[in-house]
Coordinates of C-alpha atoms and ligand atoms in Angstrom, one line a residue:
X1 CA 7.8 1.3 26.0
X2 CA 9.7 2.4 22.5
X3 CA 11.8 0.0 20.5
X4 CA 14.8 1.6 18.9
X5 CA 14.9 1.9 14.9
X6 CA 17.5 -0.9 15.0
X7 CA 15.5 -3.3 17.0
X8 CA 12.6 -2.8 15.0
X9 CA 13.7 -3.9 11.9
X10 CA 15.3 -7.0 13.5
X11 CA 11.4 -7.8 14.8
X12 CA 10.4 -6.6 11.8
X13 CA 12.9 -9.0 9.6
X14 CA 12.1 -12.0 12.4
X15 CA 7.9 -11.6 11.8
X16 CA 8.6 -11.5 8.1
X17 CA 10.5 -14.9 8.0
X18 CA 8.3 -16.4 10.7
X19 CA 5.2 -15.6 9.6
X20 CA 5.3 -13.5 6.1
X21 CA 3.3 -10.7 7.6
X22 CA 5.3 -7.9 6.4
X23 CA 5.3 -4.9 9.0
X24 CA 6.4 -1.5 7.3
X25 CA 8.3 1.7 9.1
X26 CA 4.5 3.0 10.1
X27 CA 3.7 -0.3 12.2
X28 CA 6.4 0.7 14.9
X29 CA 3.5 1.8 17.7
X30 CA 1.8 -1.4 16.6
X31 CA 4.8 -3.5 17.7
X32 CA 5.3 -1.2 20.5
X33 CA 2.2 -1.8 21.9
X34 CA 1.5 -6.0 20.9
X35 CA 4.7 -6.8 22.7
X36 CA 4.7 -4.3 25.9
X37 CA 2.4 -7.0 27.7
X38 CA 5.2 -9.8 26.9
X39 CA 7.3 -7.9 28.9
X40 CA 4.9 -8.1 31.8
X41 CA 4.4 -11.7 30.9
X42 CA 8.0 -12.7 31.1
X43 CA 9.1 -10.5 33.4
X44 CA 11.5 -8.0 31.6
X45 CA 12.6 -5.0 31.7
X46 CA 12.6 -3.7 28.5
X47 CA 11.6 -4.0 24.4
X48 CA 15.5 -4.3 23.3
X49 CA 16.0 -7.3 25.8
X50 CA 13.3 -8.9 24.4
X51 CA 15.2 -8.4 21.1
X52 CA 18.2 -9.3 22.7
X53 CA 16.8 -12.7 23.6
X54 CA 15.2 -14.0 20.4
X55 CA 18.6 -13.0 18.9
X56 CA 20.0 -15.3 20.9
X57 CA 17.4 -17.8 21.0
X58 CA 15.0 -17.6 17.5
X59 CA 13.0 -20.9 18.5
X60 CA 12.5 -19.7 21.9
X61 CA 8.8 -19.7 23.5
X62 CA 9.4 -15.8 23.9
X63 CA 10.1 -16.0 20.1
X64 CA 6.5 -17.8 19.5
X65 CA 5.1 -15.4 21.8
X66 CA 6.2 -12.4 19.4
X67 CA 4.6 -14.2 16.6
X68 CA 1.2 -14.5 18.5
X69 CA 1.3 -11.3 19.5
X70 CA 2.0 -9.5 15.9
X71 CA -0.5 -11.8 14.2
X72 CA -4.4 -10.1 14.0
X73 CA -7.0 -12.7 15.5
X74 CA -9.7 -10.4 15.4
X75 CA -12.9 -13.1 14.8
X76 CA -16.4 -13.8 15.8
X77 CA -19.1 -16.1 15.2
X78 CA -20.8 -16.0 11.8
X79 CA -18.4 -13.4 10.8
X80 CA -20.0 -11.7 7.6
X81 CA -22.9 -14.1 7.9
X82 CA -23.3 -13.9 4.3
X83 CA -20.9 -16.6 3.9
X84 CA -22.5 -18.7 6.3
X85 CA -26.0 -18.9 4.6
X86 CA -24.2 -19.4 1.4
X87 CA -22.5 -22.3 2.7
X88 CA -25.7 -23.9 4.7
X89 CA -28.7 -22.9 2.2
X90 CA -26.6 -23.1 -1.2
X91 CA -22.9 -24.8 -1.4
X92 CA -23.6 -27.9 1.5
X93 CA -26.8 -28.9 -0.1
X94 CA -25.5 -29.3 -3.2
X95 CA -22.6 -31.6 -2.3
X96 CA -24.6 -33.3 -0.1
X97 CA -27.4 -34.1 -3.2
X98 CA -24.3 -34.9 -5.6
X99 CA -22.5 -37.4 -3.0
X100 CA -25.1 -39.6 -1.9
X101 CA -25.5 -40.9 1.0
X102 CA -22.4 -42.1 3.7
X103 CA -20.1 -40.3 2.0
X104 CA -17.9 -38.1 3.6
X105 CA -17.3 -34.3 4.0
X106 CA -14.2 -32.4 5.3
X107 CA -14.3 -28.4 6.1
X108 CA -11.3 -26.7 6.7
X109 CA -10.8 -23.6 8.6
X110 CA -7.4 -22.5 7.4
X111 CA -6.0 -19.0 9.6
X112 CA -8.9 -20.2 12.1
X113 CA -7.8 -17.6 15.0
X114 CA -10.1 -18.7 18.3
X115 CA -11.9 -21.0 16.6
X116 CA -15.2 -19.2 16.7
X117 CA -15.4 -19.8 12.1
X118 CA -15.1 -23.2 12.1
X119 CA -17.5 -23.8 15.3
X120 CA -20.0 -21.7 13.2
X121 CA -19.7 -24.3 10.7
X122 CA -19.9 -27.3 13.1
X123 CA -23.3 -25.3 14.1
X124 CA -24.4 -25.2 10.9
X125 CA -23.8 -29.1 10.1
X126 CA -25.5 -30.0 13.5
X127 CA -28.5 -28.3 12.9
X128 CA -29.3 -28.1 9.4
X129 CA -27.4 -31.7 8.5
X130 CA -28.3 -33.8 11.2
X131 CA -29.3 -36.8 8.8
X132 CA -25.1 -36.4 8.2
X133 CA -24.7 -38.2 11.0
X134 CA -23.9 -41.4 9.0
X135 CA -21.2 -39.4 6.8
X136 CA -17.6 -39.2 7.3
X137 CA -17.6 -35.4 8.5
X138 CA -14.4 -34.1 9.7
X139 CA -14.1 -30.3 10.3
X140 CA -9.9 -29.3 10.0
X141 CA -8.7 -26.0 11.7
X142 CA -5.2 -24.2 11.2
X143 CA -3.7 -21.1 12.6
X144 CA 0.1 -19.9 13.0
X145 CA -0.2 -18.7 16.3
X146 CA -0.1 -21.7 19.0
X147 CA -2.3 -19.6 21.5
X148 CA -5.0 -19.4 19.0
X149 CA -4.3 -23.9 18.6
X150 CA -5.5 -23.6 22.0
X151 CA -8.1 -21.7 21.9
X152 CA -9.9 -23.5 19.3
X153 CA -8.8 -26.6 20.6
X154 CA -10.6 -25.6 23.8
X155 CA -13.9 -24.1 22.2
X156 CA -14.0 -21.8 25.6
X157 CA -15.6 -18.3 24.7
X158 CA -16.1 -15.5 27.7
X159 CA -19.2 -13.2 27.6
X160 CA -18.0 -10.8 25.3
X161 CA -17.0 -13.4 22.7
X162 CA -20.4 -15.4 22.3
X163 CA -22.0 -12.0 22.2
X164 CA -20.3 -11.2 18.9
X165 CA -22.1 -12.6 15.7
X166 CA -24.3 -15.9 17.9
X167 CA -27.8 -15.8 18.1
X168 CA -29.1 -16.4 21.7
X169 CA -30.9 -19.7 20.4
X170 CA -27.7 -21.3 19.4
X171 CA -25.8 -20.4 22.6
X172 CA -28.1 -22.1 25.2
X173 CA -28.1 -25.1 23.0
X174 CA -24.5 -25.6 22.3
X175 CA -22.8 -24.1 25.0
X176 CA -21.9 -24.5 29.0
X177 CA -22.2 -22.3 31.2
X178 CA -19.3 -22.4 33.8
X179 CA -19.2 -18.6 35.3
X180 CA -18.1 -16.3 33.1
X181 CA -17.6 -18.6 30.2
X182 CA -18.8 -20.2 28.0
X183 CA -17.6 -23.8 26.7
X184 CA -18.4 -25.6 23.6
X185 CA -20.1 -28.7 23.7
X186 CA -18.6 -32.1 23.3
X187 CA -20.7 -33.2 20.4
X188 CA -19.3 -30.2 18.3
X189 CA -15.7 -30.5 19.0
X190 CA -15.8 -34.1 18.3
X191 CA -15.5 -34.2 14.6
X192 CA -12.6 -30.7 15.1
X193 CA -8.8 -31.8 14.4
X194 CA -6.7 -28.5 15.1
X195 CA -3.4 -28.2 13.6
X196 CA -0.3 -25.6 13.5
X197 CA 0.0 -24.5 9.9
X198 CA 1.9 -21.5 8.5
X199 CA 0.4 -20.8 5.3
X200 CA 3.4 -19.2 4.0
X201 CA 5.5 -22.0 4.4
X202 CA 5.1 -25.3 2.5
X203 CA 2.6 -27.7 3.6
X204 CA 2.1 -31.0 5.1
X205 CA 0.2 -33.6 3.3
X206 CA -3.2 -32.6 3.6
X207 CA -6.8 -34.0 2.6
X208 CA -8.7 -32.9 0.3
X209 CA -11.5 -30.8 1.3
X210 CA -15.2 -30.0 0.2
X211 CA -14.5 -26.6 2.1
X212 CA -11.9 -24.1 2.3
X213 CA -12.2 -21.1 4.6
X214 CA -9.6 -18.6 3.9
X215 CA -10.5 -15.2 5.7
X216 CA -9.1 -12.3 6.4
X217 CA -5.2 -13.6 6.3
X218 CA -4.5 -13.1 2.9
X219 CA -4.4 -9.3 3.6
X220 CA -1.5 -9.5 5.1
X221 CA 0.9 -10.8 2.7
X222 CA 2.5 -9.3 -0.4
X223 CA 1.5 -10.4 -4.1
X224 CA 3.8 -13.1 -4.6
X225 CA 3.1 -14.8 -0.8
X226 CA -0.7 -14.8 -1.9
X227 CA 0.0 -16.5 -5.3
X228 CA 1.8 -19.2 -3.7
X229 CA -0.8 -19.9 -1.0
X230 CA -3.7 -19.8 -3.3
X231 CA -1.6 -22.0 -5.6
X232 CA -1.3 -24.8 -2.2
X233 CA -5.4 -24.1 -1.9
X234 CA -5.9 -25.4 -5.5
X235 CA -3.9 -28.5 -4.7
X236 CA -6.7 -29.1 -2.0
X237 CA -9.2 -28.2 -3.0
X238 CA -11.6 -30.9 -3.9
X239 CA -12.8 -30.1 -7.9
X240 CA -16.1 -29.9 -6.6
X241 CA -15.4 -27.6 -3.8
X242 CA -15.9 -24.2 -2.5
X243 CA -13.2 -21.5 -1.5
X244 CA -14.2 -18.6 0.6
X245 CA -11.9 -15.7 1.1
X246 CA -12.5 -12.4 3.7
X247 CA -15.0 -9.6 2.1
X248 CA -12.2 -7.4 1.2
X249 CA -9.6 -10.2 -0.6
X250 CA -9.9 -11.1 -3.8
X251 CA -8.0 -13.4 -6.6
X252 CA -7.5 -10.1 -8.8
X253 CA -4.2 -9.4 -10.0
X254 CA -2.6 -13.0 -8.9
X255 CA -2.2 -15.8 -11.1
X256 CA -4.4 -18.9 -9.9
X257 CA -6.5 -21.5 -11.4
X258 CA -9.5 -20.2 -8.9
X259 CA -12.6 -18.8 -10.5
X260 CA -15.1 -16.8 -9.0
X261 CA -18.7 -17.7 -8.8
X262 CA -21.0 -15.3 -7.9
X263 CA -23.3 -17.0 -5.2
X264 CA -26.7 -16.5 -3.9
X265 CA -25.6 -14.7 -0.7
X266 CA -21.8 -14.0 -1.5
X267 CA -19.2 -14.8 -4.1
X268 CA -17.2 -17.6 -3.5
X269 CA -14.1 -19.5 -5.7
X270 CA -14.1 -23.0 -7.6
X271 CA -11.1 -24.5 -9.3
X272 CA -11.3 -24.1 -13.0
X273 CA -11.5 -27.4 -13.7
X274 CA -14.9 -27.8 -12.2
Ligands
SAM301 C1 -8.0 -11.8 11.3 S1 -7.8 -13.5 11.8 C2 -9.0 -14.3 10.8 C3 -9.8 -15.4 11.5 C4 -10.9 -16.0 10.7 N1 -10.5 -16.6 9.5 C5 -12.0 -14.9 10.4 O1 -12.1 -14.5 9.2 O2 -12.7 -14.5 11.3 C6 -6.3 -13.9 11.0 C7 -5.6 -15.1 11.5 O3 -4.6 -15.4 10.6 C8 -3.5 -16.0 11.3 N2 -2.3 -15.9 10.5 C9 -1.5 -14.8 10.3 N3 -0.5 -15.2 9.6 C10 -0.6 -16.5 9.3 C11 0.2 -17.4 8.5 N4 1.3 -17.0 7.9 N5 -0.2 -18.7 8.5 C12 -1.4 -19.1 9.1 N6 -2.1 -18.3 9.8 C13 -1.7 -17.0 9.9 C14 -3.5 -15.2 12.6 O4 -2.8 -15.8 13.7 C15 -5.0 -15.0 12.9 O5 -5.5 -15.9 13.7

C-alpha cells in the first residue's frame, strides 16, 4: 500500500501537531507500512481514505489509531539494566536514608510504552524495599499512545515480552501464568496510576517526584520540543531527585537547569539547585 506525496505530508503535518514526532520525506515506507494494518483493522480500502477520514474527522479513533501506530514502543524489562542498579543499589537508598521513615516516594515513568519500565521499578521496590511498605509509594506512568494506557494498565506480557530483559527468578514470582501470557501480579500494580500525557503539550498539575524516567522519547523531537519538556521535568522534579534519560539522549546543546551526575552504574541528571 503507497500513500501519495500529498497525503503524506498531511499525515506527516497531523503526527507533528499530535504528537511532535517530526517524520521527514525519508519516513514515507515507515508510514506506509505502520498504517497498512489500520486498514485491515478498520476495514478500508486504501491509505488516501484513511487520509480522507481524519481530514474529515481529526479527533476520530481512526485518528488516535494513526498516532499509536507512528509512535515507536519498542521496550523491555530492565532496559539498559544499568539504570536499574543505579536506581536500586545507589539513588533509592539514598532518599530512603535522607527521608526517614513513613515518608513517601513517587516514581514516574513518563513515555512508559507497555509498561514493562515502570514494572521493573515496582520489582525493584518489592524486593529490595520491602521495609517501604509503611511509605507513601506511588509509582505514576504516562504515554501518548492510548494502546500502550492499556497495556500498562493491564501488566499482561506474552512469551516473547517476559523473555526480553527478566530474569527467570523474578517471573515465577511476580507473574501469572494464564496460557500464553503472562499477567502481572496484583500487589505490583496496586501502587501504578497510568495516565495519557503528551509530553509536548503542556501539562496537568502533577506531583512532584523522587524519580523521573525519561527514555528513549526525547529522540524524537527537535531542539526546541526537548527544551520545553525538559524545562516541565525541572518543574517536577523533586530538588532531591533523579532524572534518567535513554543511553543515547543527552541535555547537550539545550538550555536546562539539569545537571549531570556521573553515577556509579550510569549517569543520571539533578536539578541545579540540589
Ligand atoms: C521507545 S518507547 C520508550 C519506552 C520506555 N521509556 C523505554 O525506554 O523502554 C517511546 C514511547 O514514547 C511514546 N511517545 C512518543 N511521543 C510521545 C509524546 N509526544 N508524549 C508522550 N509519549 C510519547 C511512545 O508512544 C512510546 O511508547
Amino acid at each position: 500500500m503507497t500513500l501519495s506525496q500529498a497525503d503524506f505530508e498531511y499525515l506527516a503535518r497531523f503526527v507533528l501537531e499530535k504528537s511532535s514526532i517530526s517524520l521527514g520525506n525519508d519516513k514515507m515506507y515507515l508510514l506506509e507500512s505502520r498504517l497498512a494494518p489500520l486498514c485491515r483493522q478498520y476495514g478500508i480500502d486504501n491509505l488516501s481514505e484513511i487520509v480522507a477520514s481524519i481530514r474529515q474527522n481529526p479527533k476520530s479513533k481512526l485518528s488516535n489509531s494513526v498516532v499509536d501506530a507512528v509512535t515507536t514502543n519498542e521496550t523491555y524489562f530492565f532496559r539498559d539494566v544499568k539504570p536499574f542498579d543505579e536506581l536500586g543499589k545507589e539513588i533509592l537508598p539514598r532518599i530512603v536514608a535522607r527521608k526517614g521513615p513513613n515518608s513517601s516516594l513517587n516514581v514516574w515513568s513518563a513515555a512508559c510504552s507497555s509498561g514493562q519500565e515502570i514494572y521493573s521499578v515496582a520489582m525493584i521496590l518489592e524486593d529490595s524495599f520491602p521495609h517501604l511498605k509503611n511509605w507513601s509509594v506511588k509509582l505514576y506512568a504516562s504515554d501518548i499512545s492510548s494502546a500502550m494506557i492499556e497495556r500498562t494498565k493491564a501488566g499482561v506480557f506474552n512469551q516473547f515480552e517476559v523473555s526480553r530483559g527478566l530474569p527467570a527468578s523474578l517471573l515465577i514470582k511476580h507473574f501469572n501464568r494464564k496460557g500464553e501470557s503472562f499477567y502481572v501480579k496484583e500487589y505490583l500494580k496496586s501502587r501504578l496510576q497510568v495516565f495519557p500525557l503528551n509530553l509536548a503539550s503542556p501539562w496537568p498539575p502533577l506531583p512532584s517526584f523522587d524519580i523521573i524516567f525519561l527514555r528513549n522519547v526525547l529522540i524524537y523531537f527537535d531542539p526546541s520540543t526537548k527544551q520545553g519538556i525538559l524545562q516541565r521535568v525541572e518543574r517536577v522534579l523533586d530538588k532531591e531527585g533523579a532524572l534518567f534519560l535513554g543511553g543515547s539522549e543527552s541535555t547537550l546543546g539545550l538550555k536546562t537547569c539539569l545537571v549531570r551526575e556521573s553515577g556509579r552504574y550510569c549517569p543520571w541528571y539533578r536539578t541545579l539547585n540540589s
